[in-house]
PDB file of C-alpha atoms and ligand atoms in Angstrom:
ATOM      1  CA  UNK D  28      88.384 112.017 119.138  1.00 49.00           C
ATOM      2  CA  UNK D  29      86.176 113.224 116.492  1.00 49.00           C
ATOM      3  CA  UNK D  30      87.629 115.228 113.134  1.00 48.00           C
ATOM      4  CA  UNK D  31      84.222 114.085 111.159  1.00 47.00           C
ATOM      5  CA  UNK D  32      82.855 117.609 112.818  1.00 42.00           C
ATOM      6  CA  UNK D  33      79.947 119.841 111.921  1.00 39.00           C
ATOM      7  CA  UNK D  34      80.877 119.910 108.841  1.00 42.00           C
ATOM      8  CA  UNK D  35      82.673 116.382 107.867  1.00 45.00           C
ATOM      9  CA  UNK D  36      81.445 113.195 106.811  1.00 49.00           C
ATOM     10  CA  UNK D  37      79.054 112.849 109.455  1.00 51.00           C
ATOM     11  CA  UNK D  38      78.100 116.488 108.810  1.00 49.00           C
ATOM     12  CA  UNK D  39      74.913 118.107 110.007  1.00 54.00           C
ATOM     13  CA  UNK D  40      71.472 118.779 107.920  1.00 60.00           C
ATOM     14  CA  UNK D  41      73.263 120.021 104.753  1.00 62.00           C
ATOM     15  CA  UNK D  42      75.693 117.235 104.902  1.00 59.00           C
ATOM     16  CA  UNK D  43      75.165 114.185 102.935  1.00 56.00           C
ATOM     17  CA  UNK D  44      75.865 111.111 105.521  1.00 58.00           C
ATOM     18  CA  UNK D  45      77.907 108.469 104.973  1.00 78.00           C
ATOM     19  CA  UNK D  46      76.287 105.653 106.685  1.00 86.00           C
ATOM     20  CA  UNK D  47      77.938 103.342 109.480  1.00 92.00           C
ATOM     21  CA  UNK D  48      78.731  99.914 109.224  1.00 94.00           C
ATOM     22  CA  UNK D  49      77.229  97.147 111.216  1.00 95.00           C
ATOM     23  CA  UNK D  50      80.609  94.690 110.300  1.00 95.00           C
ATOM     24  CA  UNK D  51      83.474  95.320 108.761  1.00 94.00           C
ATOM     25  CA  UNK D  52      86.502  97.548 108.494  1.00 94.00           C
ATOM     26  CA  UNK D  53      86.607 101.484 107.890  1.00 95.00           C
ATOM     27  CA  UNK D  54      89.501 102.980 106.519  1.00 95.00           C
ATOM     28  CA  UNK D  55      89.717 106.420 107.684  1.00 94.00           C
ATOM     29  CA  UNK D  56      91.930 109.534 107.114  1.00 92.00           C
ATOM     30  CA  UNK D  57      92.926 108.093 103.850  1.00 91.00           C
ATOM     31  CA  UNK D  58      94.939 110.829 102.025  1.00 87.00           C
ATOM     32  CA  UNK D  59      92.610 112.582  99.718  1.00 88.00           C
ATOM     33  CA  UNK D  60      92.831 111.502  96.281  1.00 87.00           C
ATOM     34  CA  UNK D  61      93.974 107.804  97.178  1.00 88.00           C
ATOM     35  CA  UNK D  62      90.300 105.907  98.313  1.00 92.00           C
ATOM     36  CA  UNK D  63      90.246 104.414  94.306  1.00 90.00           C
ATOM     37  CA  UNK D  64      94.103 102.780  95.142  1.00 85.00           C
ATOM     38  CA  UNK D  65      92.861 101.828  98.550  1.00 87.00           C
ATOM     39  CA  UNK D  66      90.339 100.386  96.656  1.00 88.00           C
ATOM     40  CA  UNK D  67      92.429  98.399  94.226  1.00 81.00           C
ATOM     41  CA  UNK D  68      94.701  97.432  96.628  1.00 75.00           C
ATOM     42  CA  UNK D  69      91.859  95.591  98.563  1.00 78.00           C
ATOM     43  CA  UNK D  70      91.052  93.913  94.835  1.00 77.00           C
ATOM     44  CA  UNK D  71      87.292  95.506  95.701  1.00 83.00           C
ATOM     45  CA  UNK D  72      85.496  96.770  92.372  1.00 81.00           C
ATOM     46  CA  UNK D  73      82.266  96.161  93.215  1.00 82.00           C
ATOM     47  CA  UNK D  74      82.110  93.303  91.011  1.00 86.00           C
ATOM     48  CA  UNK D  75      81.350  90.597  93.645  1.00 82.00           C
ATOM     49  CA  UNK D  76      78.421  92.702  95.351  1.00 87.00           C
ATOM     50  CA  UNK D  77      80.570  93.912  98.194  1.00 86.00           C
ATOM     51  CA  UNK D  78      78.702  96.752  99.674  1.00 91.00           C
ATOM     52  CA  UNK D  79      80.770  99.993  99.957  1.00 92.00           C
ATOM     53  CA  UNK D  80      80.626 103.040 100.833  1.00 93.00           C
ATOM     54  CA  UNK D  81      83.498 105.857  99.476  1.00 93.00           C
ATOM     55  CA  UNK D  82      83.889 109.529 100.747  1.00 92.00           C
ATOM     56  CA  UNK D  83      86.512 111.571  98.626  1.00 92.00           C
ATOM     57  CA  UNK D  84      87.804 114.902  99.682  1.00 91.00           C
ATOM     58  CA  UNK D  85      85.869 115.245 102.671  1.00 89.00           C
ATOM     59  CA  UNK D  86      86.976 117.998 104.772  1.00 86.00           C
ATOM     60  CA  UNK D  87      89.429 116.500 108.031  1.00 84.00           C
ATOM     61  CA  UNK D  88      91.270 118.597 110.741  1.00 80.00           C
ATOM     62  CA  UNK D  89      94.154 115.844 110.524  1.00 75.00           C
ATOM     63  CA  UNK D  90      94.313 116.382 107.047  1.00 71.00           C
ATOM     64  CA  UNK D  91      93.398 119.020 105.083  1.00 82.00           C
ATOM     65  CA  UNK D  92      91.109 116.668 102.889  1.00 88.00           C
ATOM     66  CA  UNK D  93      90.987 112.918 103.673  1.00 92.00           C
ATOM     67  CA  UNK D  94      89.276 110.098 101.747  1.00 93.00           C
ATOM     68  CA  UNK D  95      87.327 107.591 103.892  1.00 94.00           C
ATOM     69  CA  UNK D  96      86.045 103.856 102.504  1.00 94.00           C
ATOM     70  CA  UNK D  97      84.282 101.461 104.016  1.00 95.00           C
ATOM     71  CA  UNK D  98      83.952  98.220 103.551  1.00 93.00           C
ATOM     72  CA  UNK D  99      80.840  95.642 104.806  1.00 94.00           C
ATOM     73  CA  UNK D 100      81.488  92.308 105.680  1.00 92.00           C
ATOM     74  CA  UNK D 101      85.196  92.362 105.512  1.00 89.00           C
ATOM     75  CA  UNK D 102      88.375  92.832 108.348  1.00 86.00           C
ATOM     76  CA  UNK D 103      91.759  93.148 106.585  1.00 83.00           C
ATOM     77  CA  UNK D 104      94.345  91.028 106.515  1.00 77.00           C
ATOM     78  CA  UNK D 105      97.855  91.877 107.998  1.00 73.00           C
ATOM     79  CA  UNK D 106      99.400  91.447 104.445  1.00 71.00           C
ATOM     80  CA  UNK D 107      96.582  94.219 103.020  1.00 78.00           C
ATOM     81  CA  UNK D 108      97.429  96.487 106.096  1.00 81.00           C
ATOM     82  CA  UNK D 109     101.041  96.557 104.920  1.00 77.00           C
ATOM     83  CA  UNK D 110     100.332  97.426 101.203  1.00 78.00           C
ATOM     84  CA  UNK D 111      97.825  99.705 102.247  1.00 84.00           C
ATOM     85  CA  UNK D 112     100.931 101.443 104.569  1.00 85.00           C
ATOM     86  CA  UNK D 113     102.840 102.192 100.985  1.00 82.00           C
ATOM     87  CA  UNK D 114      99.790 104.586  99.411  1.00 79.00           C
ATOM     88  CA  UNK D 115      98.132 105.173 102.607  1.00 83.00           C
ATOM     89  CA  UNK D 116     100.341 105.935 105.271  1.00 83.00           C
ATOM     90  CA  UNK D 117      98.061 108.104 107.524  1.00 85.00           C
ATOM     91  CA  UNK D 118      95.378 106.168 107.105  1.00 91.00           C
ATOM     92  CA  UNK D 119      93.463 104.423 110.222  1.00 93.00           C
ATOM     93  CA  UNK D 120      92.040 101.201 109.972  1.00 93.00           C
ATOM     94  CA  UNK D 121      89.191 100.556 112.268  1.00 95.00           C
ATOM     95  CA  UNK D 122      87.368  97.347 112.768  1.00 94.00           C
ATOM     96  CA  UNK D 123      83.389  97.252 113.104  1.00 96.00           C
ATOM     97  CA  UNK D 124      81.440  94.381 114.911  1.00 96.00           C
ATOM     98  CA  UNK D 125      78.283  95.157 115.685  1.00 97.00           C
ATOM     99  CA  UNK D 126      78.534  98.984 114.920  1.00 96.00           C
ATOM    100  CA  UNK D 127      80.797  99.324 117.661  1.00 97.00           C
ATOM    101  CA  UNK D 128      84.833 100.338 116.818  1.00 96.00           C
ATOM    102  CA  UNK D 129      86.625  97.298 118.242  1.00 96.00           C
ATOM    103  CA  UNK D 130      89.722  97.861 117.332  1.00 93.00           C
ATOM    104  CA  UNK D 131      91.331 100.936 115.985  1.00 93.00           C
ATOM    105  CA  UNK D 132      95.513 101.112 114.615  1.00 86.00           C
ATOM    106  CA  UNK D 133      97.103 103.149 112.424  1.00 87.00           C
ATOM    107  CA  UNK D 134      98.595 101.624 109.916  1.00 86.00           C
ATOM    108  CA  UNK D 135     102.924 100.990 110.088  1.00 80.00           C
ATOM    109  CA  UNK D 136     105.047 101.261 106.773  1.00 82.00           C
ATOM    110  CA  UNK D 137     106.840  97.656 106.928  1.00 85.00           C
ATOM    111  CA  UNK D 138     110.491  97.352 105.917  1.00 90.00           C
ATOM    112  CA  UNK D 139     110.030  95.199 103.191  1.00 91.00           C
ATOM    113  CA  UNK D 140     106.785  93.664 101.340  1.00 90.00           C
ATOM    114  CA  UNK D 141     106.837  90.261 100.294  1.00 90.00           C
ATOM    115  CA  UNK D 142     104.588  88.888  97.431  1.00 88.00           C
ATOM    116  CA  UNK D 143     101.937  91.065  97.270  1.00 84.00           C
ATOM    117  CA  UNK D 144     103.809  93.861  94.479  1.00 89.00           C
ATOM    118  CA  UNK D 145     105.375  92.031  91.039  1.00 91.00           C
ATOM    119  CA  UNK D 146     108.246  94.080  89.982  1.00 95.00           C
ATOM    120  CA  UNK D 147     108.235  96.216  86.875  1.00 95.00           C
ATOM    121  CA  UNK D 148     111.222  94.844  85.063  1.00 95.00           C
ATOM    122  CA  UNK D 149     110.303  91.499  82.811  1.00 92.00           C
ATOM    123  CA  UNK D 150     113.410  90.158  82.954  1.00 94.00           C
ATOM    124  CA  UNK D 151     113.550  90.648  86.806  1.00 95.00           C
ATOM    125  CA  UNK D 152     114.502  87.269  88.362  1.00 95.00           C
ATOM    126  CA  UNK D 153     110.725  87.447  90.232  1.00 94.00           C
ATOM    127  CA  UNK D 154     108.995  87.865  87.466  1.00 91.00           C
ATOM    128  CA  UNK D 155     110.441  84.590  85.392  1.00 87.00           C
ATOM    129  CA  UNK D 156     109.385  81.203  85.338  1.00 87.00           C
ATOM    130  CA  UNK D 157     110.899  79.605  88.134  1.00 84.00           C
ATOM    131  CA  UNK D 158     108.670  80.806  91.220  1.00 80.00           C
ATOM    132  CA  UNK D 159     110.861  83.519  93.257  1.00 92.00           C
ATOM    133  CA  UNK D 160     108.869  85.613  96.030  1.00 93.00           C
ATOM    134  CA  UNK D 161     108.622  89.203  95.325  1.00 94.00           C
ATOM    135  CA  UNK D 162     110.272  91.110  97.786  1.00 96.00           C
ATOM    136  CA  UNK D 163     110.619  95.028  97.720  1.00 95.00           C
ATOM    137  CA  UNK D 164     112.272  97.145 100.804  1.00 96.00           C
ATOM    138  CA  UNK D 165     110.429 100.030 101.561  1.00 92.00           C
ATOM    139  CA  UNK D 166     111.644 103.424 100.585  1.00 91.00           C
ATOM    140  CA  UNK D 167     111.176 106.945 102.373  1.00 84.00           C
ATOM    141  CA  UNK D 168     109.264 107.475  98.611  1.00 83.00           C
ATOM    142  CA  UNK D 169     109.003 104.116  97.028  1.00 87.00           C
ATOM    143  CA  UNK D 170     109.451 100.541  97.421  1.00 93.00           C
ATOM    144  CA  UNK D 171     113.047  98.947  95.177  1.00 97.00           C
ATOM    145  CA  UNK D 172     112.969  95.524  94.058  1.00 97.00           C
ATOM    146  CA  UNK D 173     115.383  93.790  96.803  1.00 97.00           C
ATOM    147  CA  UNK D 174     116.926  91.717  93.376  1.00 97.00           C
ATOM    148  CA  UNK D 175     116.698  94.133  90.380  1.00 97.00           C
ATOM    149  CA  UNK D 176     116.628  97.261  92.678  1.00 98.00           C
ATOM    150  CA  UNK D 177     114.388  98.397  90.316  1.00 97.00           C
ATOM    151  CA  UNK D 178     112.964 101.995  92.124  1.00 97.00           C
ATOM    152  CA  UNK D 179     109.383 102.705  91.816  1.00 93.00           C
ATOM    153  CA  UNK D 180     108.266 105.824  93.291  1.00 88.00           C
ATOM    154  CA  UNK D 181     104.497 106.493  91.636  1.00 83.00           C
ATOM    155  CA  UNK D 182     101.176 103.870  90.582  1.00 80.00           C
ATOM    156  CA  UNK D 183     102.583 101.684  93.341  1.00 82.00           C
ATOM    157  CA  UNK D 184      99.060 100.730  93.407  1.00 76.00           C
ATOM    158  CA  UNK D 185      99.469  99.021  89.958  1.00 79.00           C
ATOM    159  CA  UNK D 186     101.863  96.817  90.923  1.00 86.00           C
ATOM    160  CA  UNK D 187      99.705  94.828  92.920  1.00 79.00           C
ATOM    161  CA  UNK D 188      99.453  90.852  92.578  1.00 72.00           C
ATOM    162  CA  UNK D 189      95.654  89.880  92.499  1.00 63.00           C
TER     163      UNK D 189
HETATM  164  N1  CTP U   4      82.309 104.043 111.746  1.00 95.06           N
HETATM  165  C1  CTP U   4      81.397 103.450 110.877  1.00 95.06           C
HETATM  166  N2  CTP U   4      80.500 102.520 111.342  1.00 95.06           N
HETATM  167  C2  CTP U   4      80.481 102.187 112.654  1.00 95.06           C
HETATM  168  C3  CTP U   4      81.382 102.783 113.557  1.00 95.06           C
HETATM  169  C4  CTP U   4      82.300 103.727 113.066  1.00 95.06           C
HETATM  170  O1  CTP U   4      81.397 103.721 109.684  1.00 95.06           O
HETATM  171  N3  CTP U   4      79.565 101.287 113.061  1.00 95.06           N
HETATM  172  C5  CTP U   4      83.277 104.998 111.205  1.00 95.06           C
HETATM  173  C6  CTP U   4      83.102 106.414 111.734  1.00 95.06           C
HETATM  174  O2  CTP U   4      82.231 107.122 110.883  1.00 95.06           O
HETATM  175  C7  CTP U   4      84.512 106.962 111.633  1.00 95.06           C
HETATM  176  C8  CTP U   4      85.401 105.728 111.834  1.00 95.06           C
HETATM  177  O3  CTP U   4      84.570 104.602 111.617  1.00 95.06           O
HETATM  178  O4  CTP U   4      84.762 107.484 110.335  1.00 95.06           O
HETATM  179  C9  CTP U   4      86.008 105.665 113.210  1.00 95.06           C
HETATM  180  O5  CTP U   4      84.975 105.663 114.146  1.00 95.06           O
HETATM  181  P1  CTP U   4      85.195 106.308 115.595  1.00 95.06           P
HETATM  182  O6  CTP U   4      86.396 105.705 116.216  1.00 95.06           O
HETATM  183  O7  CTP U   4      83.904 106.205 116.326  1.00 95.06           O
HETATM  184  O8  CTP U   4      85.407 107.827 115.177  1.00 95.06           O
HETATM  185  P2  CTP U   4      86.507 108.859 115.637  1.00 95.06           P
HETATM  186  O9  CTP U   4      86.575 108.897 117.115  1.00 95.06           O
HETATM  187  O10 CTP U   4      86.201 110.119 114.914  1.00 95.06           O
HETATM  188  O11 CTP U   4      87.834 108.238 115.047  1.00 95.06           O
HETATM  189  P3  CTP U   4      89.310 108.929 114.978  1.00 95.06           P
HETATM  190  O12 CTP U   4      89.686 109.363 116.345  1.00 95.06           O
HETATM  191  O13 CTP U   4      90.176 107.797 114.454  1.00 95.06           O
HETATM  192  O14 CTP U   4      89.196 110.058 114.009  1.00 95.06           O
HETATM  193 ZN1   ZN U   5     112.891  93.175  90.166  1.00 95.06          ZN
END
């Protein structure tokens, strides 16, 4: 099923085009606003010549504006998936070979993420110097650190471990 329509990213004539992919994944139905945290979340800023391309606000019938990036060369890892669940959780992640969609799942908000955020609080047992695994359980509107319980609710995005 198509929401991309007459008028979406793969508009008609007065439409700009946002071109497909040969490889690679496309992150769909992103909620609008959220494609530069999808982005960071990845670790993509361009800086290694990964070749991109980034709709933002595009019109959607799912949503009432969705955010779409796509990224060459790359399938995402199960781990990225998850984190991508916490800012993105309507988003579908589709996976390119050849042009063709072979694989298409929306994305599931785990119960718990384990070392991919780094909590917040410095004196947070995680965040010392003996090695301890981030791990945060996953709230209805935030992830809490599972040993500080440290809540964070917004810029879950900068809480990332690259
Ligand atoms: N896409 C792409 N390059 C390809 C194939 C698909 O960039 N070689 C993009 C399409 O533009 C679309 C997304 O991947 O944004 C999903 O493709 P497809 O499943 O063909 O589209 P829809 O049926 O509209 O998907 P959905 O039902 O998930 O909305
Ligand atoms: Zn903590």
């Amino acid at each position: 099923m198509s929401d991309d329509g007459a008028n979406g990213e793969t508009g008609g004539d007065h439409q700009l085009r946002v071109s497909k992919i040969r490889s690679g994944t496309v992150i769909d139905h992103v909620r609008g606003g959220q494609a530069l945290n999808v982005l960071a979340i990845l670790g993509i800023d361009g800086s290694e010549g990964e070749e991109l391309s980034i709709g933002m606000n595009v019109p959607s019938d799912r949503l009432a504006r969705k955010d779409i990036v796509k990224v060459e060369g790359r399938e995402l890892s199960q781990d990225e998936v998850d984190v991508l669940s916490l800012i993105a959780p309507e988003s579908t992640i589709n996976i390119v070979r050849d042009y063709d969609v072979i694989e298409k799942h929306r994305v599931d908000r785990p119960e718990l993420v384990e070392g991919v955020l780094s909590c917040p609080n410095s004196g947070c047992i995680t965040t010392g110097d003996e090695p301890v695994t981030s791990t945060f359980d996953v709230l209805e509107d935030g992830v809490r650190c599972a040993y500080c319980e440290t809540i964070v609710r917004t810029g879950i995005a900068s809480l990332i471990d690259t």
